[in-house]
mmCIF file of C-alpha atoms and ligand atoms in Angstrom:
data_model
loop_
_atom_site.group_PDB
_atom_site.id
_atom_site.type_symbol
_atom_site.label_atom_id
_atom_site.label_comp_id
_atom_site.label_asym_id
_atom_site.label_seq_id
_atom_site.Cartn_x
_atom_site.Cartn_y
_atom_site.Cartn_z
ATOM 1 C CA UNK S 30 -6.172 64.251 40.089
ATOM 2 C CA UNK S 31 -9.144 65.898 42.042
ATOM 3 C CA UNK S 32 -8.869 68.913 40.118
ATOM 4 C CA UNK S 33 -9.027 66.399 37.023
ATOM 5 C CA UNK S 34 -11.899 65.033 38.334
ATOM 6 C CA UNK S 35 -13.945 68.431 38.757
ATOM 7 C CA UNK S 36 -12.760 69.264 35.183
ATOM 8 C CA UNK S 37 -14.093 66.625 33.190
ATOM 9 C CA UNK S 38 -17.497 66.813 33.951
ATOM 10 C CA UNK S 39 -17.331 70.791 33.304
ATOM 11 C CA UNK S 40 -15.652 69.964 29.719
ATOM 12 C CA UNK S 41 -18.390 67.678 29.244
ATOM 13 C CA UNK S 42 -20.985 69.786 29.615
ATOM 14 C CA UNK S 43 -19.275 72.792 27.576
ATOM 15 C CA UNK S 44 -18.734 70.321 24.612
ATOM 16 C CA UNK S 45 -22.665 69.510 24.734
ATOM 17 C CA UNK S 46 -23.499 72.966 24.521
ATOM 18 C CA UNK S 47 -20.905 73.380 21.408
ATOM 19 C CA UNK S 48 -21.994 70.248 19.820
ATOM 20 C CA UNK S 49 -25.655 71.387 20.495
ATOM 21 C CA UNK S 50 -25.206 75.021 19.308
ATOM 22 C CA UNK S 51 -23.760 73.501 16.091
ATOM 23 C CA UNK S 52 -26.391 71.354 15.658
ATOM 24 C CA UNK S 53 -29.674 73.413 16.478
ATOM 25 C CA UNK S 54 -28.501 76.544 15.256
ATOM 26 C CA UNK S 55 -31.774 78.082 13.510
ATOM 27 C CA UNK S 56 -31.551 78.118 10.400
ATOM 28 C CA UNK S 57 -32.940 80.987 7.842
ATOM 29 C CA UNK S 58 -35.833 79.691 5.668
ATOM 30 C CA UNK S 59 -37.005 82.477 4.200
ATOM 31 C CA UNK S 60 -35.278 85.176 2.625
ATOM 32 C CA UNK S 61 -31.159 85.412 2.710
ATOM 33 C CA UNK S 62 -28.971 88.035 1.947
ATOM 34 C CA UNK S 63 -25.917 86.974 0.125
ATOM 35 C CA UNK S 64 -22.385 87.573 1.014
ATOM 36 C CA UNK S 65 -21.603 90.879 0.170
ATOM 37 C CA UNK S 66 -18.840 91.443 -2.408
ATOM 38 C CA UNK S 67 -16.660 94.009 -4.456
ATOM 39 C CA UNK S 68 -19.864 95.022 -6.287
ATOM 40 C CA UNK S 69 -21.507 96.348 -3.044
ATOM 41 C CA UNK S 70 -24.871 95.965 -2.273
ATOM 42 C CA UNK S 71 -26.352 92.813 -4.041
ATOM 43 C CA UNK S 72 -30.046 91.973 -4.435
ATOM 44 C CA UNK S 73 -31.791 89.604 -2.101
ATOM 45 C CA UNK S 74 -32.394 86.048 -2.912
ATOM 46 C CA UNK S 75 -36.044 84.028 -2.391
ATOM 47 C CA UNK S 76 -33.649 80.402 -0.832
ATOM 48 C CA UNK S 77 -37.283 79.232 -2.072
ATOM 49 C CA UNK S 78 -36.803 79.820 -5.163
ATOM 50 C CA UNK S 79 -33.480 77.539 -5.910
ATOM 51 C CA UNK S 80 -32.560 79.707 -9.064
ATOM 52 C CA UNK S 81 -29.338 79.483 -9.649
ATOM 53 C CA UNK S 82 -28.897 82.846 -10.250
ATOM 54 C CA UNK S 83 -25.259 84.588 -10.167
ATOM 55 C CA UNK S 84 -25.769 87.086 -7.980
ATOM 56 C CA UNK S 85 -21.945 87.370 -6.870
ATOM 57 C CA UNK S 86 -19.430 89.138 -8.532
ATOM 58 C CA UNK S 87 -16.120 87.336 -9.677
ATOM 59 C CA UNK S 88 -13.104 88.847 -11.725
ATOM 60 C CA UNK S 89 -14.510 88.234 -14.640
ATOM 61 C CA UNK S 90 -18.209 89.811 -13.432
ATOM 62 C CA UNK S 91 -19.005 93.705 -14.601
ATOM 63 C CA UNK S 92 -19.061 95.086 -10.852
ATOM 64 C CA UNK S 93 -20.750 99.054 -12.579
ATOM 65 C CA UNK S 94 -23.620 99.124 -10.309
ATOM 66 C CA UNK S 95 -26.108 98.303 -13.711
ATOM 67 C CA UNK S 96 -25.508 95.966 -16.378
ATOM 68 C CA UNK S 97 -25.909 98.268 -18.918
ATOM 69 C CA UNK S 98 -25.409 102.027 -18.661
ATOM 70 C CA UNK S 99 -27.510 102.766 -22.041
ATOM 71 C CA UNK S 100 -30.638 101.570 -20.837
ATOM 72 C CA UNK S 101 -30.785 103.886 -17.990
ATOM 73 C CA UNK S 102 -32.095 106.251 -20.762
ATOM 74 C CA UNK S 103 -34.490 103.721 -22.264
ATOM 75 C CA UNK S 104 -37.698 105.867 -23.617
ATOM 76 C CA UNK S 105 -40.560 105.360 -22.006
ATOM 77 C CA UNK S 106 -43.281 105.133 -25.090
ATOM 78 C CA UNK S 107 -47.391 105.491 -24.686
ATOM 79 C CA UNK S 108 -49.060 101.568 -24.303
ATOM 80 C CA UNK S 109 -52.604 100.753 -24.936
ATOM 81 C CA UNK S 110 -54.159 97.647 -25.665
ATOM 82 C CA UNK S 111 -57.676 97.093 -27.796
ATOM 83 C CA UNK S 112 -60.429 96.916 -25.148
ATOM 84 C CA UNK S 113 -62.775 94.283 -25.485
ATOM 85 C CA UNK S 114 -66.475 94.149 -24.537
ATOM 86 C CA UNK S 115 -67.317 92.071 -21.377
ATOM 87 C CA UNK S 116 -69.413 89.563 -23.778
ATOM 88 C CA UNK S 117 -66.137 89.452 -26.109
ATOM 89 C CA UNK S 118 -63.928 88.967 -23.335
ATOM 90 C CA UNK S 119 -65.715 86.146 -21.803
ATOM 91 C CA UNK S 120 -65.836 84.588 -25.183
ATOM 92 C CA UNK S 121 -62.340 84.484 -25.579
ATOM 93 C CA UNK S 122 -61.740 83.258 -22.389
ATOM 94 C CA UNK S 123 -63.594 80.347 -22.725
ATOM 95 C CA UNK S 124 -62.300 79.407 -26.499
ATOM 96 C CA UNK S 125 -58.629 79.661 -24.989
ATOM 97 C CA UNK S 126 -59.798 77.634 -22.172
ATOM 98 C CA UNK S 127 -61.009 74.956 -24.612
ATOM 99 C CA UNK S 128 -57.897 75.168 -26.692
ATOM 100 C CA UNK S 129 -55.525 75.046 -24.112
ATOM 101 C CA UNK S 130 -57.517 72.067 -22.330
ATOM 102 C CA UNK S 131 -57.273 70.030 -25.572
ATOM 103 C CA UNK S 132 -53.424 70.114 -24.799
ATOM 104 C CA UNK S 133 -52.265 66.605 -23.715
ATOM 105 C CA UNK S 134 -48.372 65.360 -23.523
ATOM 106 C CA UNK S 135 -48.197 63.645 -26.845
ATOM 107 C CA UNK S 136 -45.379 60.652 -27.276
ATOM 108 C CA UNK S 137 -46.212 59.439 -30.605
ATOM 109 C CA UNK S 138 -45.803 62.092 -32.913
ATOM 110 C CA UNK S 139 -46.159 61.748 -37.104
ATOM 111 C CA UNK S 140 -42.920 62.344 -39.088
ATOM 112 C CA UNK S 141 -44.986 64.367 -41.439
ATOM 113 C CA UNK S 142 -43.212 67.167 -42.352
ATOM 114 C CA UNK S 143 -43.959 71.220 -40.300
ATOM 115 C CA UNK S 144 -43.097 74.121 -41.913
ATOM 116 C CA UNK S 145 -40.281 75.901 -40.406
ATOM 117 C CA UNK S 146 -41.892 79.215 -40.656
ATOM 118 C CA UNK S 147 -44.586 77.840 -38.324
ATOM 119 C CA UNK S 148 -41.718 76.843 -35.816
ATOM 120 C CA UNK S 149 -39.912 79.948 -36.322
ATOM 121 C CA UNK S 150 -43.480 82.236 -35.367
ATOM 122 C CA UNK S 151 -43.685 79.573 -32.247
ATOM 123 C CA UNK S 152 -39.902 80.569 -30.925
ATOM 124 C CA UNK S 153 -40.879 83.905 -31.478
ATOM 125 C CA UNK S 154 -43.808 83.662 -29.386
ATOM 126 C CA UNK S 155 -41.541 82.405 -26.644
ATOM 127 C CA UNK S 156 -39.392 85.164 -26.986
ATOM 128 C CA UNK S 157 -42.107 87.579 -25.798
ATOM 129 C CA UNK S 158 -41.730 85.825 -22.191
ATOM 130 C CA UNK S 159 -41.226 88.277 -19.724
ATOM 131 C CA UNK S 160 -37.397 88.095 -17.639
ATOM 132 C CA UNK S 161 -36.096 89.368 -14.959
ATOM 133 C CA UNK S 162 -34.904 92.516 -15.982
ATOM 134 C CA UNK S 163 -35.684 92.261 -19.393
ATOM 135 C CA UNK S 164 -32.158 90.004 -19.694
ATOM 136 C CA UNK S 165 -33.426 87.508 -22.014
ATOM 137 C CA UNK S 166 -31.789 84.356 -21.080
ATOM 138 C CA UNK S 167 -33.179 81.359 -22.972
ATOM 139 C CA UNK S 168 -31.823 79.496 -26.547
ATOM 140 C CA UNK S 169 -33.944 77.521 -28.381
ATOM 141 C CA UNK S 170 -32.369 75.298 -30.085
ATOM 142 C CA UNK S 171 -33.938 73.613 -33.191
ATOM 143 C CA UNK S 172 -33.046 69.911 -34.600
ATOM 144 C CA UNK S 173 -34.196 69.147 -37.876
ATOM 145 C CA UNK S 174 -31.411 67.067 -38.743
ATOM 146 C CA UNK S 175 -31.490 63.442 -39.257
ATOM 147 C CA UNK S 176 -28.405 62.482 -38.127
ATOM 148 C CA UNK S 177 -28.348 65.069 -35.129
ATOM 149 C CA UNK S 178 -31.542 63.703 -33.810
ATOM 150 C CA UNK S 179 -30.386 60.067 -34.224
ATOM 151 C CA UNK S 180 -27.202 61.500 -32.032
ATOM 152 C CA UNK S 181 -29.892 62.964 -29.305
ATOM 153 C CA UNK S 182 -32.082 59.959 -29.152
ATOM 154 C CA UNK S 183 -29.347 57.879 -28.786
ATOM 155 C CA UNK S 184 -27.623 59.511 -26.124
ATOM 156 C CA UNK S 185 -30.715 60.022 -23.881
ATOM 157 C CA UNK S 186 -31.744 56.475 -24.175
ATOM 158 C CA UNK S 187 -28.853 55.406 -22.734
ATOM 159 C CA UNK S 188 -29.166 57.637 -19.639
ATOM 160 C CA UNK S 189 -32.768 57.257 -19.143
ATOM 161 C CA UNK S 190 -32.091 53.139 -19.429
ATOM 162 C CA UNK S 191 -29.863 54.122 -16.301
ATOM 163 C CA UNK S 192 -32.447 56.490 -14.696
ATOM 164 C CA UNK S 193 -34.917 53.690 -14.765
ATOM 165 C CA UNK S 194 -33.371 51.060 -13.591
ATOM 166 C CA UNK S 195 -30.875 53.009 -11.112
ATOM 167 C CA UNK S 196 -31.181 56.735 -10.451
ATOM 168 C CA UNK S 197 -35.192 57.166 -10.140
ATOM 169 C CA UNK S 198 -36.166 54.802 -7.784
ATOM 170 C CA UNK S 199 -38.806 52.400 -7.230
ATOM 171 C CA UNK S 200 -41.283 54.834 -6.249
ATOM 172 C CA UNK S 201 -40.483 57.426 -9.102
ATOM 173 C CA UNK S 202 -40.847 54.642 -11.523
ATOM 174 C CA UNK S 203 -44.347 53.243 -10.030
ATOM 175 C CA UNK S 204 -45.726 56.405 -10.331
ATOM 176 C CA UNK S 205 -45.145 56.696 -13.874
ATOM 177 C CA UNK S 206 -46.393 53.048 -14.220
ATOM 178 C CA UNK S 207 -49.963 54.847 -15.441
ATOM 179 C CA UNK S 208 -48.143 57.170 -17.927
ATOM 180 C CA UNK S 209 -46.394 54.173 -19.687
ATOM 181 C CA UNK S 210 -43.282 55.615 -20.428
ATOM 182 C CA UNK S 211 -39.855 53.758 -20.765
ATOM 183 C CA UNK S 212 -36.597 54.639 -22.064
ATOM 184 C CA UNK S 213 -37.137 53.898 -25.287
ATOM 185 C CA UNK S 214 -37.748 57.065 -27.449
ATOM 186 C CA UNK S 215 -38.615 56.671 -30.522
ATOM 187 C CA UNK S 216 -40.005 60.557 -30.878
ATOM 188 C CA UNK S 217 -36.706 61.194 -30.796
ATOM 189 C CA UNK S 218 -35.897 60.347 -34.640
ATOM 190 C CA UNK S 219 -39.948 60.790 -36.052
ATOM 191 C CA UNK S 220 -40.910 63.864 -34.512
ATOM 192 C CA UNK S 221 -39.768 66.285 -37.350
ATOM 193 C CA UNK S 222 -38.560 68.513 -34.710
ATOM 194 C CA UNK S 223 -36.877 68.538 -31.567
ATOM 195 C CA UNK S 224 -36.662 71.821 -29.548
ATOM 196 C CA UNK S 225 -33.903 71.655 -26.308
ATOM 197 C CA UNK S 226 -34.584 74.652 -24.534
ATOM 198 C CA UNK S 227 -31.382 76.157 -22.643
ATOM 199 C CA UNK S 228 -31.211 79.075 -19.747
ATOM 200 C CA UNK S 229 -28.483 81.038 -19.691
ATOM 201 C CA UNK S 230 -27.366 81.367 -15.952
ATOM 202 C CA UNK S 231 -25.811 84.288 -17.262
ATOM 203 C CA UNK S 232 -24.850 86.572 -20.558
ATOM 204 C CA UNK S 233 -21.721 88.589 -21.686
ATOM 205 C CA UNK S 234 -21.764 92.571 -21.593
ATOM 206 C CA UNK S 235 -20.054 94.198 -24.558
ATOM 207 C CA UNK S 236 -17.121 94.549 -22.189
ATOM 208 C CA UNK S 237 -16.875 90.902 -22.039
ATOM 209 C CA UNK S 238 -17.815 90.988 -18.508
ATOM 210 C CA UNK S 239 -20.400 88.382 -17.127
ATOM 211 C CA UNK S 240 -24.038 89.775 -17.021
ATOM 212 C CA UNK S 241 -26.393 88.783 -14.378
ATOM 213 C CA UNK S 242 -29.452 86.933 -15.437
ATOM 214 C CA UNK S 243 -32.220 87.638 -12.397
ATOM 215 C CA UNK S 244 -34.437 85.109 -11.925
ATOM 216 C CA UNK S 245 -33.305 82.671 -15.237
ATOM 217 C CA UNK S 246 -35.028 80.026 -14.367
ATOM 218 C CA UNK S 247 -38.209 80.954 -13.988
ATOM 219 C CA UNK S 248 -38.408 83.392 -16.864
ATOM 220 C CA UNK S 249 -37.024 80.343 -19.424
ATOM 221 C CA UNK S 250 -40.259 78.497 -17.339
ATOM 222 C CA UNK S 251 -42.447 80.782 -18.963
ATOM 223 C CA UNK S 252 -41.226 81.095 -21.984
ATOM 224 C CA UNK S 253 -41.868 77.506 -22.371
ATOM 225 C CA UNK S 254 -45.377 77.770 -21.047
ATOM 226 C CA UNK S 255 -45.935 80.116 -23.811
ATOM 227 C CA UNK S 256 -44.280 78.278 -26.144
ATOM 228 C CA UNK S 257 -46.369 74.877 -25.594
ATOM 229 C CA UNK S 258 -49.546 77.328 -26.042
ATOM 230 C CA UNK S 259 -48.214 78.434 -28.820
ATOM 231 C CA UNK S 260 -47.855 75.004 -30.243
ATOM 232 C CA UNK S 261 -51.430 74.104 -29.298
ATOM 233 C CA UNK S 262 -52.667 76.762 -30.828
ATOM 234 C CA UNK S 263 -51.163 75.835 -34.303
ATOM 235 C CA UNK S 264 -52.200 72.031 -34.000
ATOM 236 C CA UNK S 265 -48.755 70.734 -33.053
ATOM 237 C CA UNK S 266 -47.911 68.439 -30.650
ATOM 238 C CA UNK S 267 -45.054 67.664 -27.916
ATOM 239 C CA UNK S 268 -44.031 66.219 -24.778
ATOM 240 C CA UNK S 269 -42.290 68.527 -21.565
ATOM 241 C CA UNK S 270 -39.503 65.996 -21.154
ATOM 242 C CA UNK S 271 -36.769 66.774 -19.104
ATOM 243 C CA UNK S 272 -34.440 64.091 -19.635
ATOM 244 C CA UNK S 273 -32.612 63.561 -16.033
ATOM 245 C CA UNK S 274 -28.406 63.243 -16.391
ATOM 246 C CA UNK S 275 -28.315 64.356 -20.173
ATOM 247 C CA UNK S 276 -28.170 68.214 -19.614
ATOM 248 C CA UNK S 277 -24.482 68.478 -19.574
ATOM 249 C CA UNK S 278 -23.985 65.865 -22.606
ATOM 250 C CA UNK S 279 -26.256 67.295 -24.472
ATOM 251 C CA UNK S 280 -25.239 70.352 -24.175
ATOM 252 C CA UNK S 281 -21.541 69.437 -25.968
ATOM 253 C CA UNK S 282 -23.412 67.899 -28.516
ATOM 254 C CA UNK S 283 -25.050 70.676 -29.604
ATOM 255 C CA UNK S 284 -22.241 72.745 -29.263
ATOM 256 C CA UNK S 285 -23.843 75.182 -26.721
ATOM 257 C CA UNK S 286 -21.163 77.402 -24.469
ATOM 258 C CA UNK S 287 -20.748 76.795 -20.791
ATOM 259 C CA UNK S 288 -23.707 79.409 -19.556
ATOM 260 C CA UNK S 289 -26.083 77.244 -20.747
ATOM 261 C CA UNK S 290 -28.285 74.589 -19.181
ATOM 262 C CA UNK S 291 -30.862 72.035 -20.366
ATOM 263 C CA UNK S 292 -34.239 73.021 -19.062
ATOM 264 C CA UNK S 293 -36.531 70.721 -21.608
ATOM 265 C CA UNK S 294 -36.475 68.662 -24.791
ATOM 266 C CA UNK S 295 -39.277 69.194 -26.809
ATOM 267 C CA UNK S 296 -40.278 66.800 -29.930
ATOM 268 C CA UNK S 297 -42.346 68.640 -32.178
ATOM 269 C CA UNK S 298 -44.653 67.526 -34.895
ATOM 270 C CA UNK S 299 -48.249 66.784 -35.553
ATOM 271 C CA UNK S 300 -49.697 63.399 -33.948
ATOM 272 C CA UNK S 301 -49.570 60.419 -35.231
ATOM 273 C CA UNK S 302 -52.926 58.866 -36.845
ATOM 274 C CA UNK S 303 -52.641 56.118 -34.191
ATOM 275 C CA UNK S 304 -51.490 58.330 -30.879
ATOM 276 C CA UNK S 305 -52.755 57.647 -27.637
ATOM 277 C CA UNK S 306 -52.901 59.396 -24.199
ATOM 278 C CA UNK S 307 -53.175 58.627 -20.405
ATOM 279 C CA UNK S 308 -57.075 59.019 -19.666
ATOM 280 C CA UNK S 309 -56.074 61.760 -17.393
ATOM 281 C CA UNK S 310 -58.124 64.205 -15.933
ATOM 282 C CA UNK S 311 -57.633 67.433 -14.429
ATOM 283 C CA UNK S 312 -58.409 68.886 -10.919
ATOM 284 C CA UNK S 313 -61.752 71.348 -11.432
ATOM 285 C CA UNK S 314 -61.414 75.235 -10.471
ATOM 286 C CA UNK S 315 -62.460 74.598 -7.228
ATOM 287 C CA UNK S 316 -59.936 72.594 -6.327
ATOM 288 C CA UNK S 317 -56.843 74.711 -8.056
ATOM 289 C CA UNK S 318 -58.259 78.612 -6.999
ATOM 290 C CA UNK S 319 -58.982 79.916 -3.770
ATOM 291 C CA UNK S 320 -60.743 83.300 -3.802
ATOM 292 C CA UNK S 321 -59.807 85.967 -0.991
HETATM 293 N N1 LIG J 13 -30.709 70.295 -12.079
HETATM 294 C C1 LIG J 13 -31.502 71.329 -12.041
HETATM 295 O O1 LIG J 13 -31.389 72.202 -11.201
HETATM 296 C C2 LIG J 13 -32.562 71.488 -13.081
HETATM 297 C C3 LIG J 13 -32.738 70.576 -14.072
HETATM 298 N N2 LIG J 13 -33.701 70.756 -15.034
HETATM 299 C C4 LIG J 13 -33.923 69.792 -16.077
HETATM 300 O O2 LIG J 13 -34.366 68.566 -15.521
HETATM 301 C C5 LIG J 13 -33.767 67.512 -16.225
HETATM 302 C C6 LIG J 13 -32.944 66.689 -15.315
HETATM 303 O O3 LIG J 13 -31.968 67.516 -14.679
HETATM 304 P P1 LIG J 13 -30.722 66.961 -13.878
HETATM 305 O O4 LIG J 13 -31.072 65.731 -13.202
HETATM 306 O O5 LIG J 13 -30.158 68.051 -13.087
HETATM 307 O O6 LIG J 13 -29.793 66.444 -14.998
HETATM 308 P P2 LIG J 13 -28.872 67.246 -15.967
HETATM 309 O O7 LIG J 13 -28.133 66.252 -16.726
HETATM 310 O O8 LIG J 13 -29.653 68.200 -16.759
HETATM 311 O O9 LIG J 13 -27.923 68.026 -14.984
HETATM 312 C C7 LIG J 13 -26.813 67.504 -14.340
HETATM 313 C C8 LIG J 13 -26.197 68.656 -13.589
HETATM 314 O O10 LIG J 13 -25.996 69.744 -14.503
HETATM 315 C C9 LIG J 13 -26.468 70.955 -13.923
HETATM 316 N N3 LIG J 13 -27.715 71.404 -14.517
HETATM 317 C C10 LIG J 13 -28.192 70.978 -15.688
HETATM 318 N N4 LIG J 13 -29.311 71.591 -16.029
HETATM 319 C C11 LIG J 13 -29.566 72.474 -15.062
HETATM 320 C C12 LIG J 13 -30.575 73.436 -14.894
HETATM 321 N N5 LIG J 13 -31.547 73.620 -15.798
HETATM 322 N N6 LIG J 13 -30.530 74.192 -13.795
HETATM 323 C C13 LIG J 13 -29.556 74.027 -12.916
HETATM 324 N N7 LIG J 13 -28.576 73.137 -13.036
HETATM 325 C C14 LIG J 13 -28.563 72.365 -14.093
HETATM 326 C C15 LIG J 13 -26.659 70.668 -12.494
HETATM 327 O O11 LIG J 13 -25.379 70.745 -11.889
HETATM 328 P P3 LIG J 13 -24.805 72.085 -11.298
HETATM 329 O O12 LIG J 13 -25.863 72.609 -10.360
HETATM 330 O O13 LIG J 13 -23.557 71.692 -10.633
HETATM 331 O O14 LIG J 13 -24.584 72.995 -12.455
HETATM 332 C C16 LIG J 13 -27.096 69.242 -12.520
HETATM 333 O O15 LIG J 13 -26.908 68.609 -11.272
HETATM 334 C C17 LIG J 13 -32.991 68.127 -17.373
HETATM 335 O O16 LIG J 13 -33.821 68.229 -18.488
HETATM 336 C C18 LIG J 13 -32.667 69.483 -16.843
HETATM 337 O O17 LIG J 13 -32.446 70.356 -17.885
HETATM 338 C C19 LIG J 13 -34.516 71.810 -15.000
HETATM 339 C C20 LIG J 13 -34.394 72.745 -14.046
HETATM 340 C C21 LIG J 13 -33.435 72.643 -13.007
HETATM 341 C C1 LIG J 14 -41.670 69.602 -15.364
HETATM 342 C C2 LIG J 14 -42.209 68.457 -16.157
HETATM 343 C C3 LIG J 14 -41.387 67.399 -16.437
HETATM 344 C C4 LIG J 14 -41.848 66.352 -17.222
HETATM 345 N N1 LIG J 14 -40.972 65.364 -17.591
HETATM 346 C C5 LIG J 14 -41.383 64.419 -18.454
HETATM 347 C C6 LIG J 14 -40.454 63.486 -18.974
HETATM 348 O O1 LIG J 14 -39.268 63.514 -18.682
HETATM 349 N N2 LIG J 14 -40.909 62.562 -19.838
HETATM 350 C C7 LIG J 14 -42.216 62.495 -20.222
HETATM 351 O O2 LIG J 14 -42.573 61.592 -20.997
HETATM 352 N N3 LIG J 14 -43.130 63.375 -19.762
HETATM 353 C C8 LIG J 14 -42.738 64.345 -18.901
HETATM 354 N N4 LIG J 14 -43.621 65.290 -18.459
HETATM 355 C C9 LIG J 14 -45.015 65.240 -18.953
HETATM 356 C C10 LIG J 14 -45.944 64.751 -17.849
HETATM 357 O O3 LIG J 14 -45.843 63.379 -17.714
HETATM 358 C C11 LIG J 14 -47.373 65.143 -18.246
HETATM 359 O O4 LIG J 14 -47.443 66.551 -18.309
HETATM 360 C C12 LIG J 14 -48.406 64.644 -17.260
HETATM 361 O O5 LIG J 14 -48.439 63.249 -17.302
HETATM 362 C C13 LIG J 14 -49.799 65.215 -17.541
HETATM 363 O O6 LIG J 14 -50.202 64.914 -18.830
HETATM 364 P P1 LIG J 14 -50.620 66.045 -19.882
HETATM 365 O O7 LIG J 14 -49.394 66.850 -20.190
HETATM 366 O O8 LIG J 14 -51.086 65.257 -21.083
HETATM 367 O O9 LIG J 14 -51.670 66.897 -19.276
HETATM 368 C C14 LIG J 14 -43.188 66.339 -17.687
HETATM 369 C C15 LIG J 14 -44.028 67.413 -17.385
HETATM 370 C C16 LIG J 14 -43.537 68.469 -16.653
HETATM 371 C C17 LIG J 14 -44.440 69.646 -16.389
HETATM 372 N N1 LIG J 15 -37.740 61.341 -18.100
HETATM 373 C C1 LIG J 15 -38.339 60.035 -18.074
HETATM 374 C C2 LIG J 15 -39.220 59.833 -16.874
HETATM 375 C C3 LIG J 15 -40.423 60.701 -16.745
HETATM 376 C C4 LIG J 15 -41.538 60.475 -17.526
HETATM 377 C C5 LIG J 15 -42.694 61.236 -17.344
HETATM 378 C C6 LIG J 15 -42.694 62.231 -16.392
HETATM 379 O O1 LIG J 15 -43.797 62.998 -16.176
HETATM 380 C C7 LIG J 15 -41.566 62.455 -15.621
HETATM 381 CL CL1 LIG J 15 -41.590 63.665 -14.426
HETATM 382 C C8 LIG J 15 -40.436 61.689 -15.794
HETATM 383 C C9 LIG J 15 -39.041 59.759 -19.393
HETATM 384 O O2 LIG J 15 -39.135 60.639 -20.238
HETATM 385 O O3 LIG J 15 -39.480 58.642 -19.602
#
């Protein structure tokens, strides 16, 4: 009993060191190395970054130390670009300034028809997006059809009625109180276009093995920049929704294989006669660049 009595207080005080170790451990914010696997040495993550990125090698995953053996002999070819004078140069930075500024989120958009040539040159724009490693990963996929769109609209209505009134909160749905948006989407069947932009988390090797996409998420990101400059710049309209909840769905719908994720929905088309925007305005340079 005495020795019982000298215990317990000892145990005590071990199990608040356990629990506190447990608890208080310091944890890595920065950069993380992976768990290593059959493959070897893997790259290092940014944890900042929150790609989803598969950087670890399954059965099914090539585990050759590079994706592809025949671009280790890529050619490297001569580059030059046309020089421009400093006069020119400023010039052109100010009229792509002014274009780009005209830009606005537009969510009433004329049925009128596009031509599909001008959509196609807009993708292709896209396409010249740099990725990591040159992999690629992004699907654009186009909706002209009626019926298809009616299927889209219909399906993210229902989940953004949900997101609204259950999954976005109270605060989430103040803030948007200025932007006037609801779940109701009627861009959806009038815009003659709808572009759902997918990443692929990763591709397929010729051997069937998986193929890492580095950094997939943030090269589809600017892709899509590009591609909403490229839009501006042929008079077209959209809005950068990202419909919360409908990813997955949509996905099916359109048929798209398991790699793929929603990253936006686009409508495309020129404005309607009576659009309106959000009197918005924009933070000046000073505020967005800090010179070192
Ligand atoms: N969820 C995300 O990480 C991201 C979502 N988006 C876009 O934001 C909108 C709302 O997204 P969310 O609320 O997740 O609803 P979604 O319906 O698009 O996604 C539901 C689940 O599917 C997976 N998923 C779908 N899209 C992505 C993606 N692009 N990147 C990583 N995982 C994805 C995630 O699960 P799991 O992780 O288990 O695969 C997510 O929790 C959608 O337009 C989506 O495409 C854009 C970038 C990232
Ligand atoms: C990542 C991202 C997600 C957005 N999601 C939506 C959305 O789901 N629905 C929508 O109507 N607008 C969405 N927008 C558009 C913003 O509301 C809009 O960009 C913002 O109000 C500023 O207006 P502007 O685009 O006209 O400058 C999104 C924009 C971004 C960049
Ligand atoms: N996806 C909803 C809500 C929404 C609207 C505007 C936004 O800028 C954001 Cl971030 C979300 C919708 O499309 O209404």
């Amino acid at each position: 009993m005495a020795l019982l009595s000298i215990l317990t207080p000892a145990l005590v005080v071990v199990l608040c060191l356990v629990i506190g170790f447990i608890l208080f451990k310091p944890q890595e914010t920065t950069w993380t190395s992976p768990p290593q696997t059959t493959a070897g040495s893997r790259p290092w993550v940014d944890q900042d970054l929150q790609d989803d990125t598969e950087i670890t090698a399954t059965e099914d995953e090539d585990v050759d130390l590079a994706d592809s053996h025949e671009e280790e002999e890529l050619p490297h070819v001569a580059f030059s670009l046309p020089r421009h004078t400093e006069e020119a140069a400023l010039k052109r930075s100010k009229d792509f300034y002014n274009l780009m500024n005209q830009r606005r989120s537009v969510r009433f958009i004329s049925p009128e028809p596009v031509p599909r040539k001008v959509i196609d040159n807009v993708i292709r724009t896209a396409g010249t997006a740099p990725s990591g490693a040159h992999t690629e990963p992004w699907t654009f996929v186009v909706v002209s059809d009626t019926e298809m769109k009616h299927q889209v609209r219909l399906l993210v209505e229902e989940e953004e009625e949900m997101n609204y009134r259950q999954r976005m909160g109270d605060k989430w749905v103040q803030d948007l109180a200025k932007i006037r948006t609801n779940w109701v989407k009627e861009y959806l069947d009038v815009a003659p276009y709808l572009i759902l932009i997918f990443k692929q988390t990763y591709g397929t090797l010729p051997n069937g093995k998986k193929k890492t996409h580095y950094y997939n998420e943030i090269s589809v990101s600017i892709s899509c920049g590009i591609l909403l400059a490229a839009l501006q710049n042929v008079g077209l309209v959209t809005v950068t929704s990202t419909p919360l909840n409908c990813g997955p769905r949509l996905r099916l719908l359109l048929k798209r294989p398991a790699n793929e994720k929603l990253l936006l929905l686009l409508p495309v088309g020129y404005p309607a006669s009576d659009a309106t925007v959000p009197d918005l305005k924009r933070k000046p340079l000073e505020e967005i660049m800090v010179h070192v």
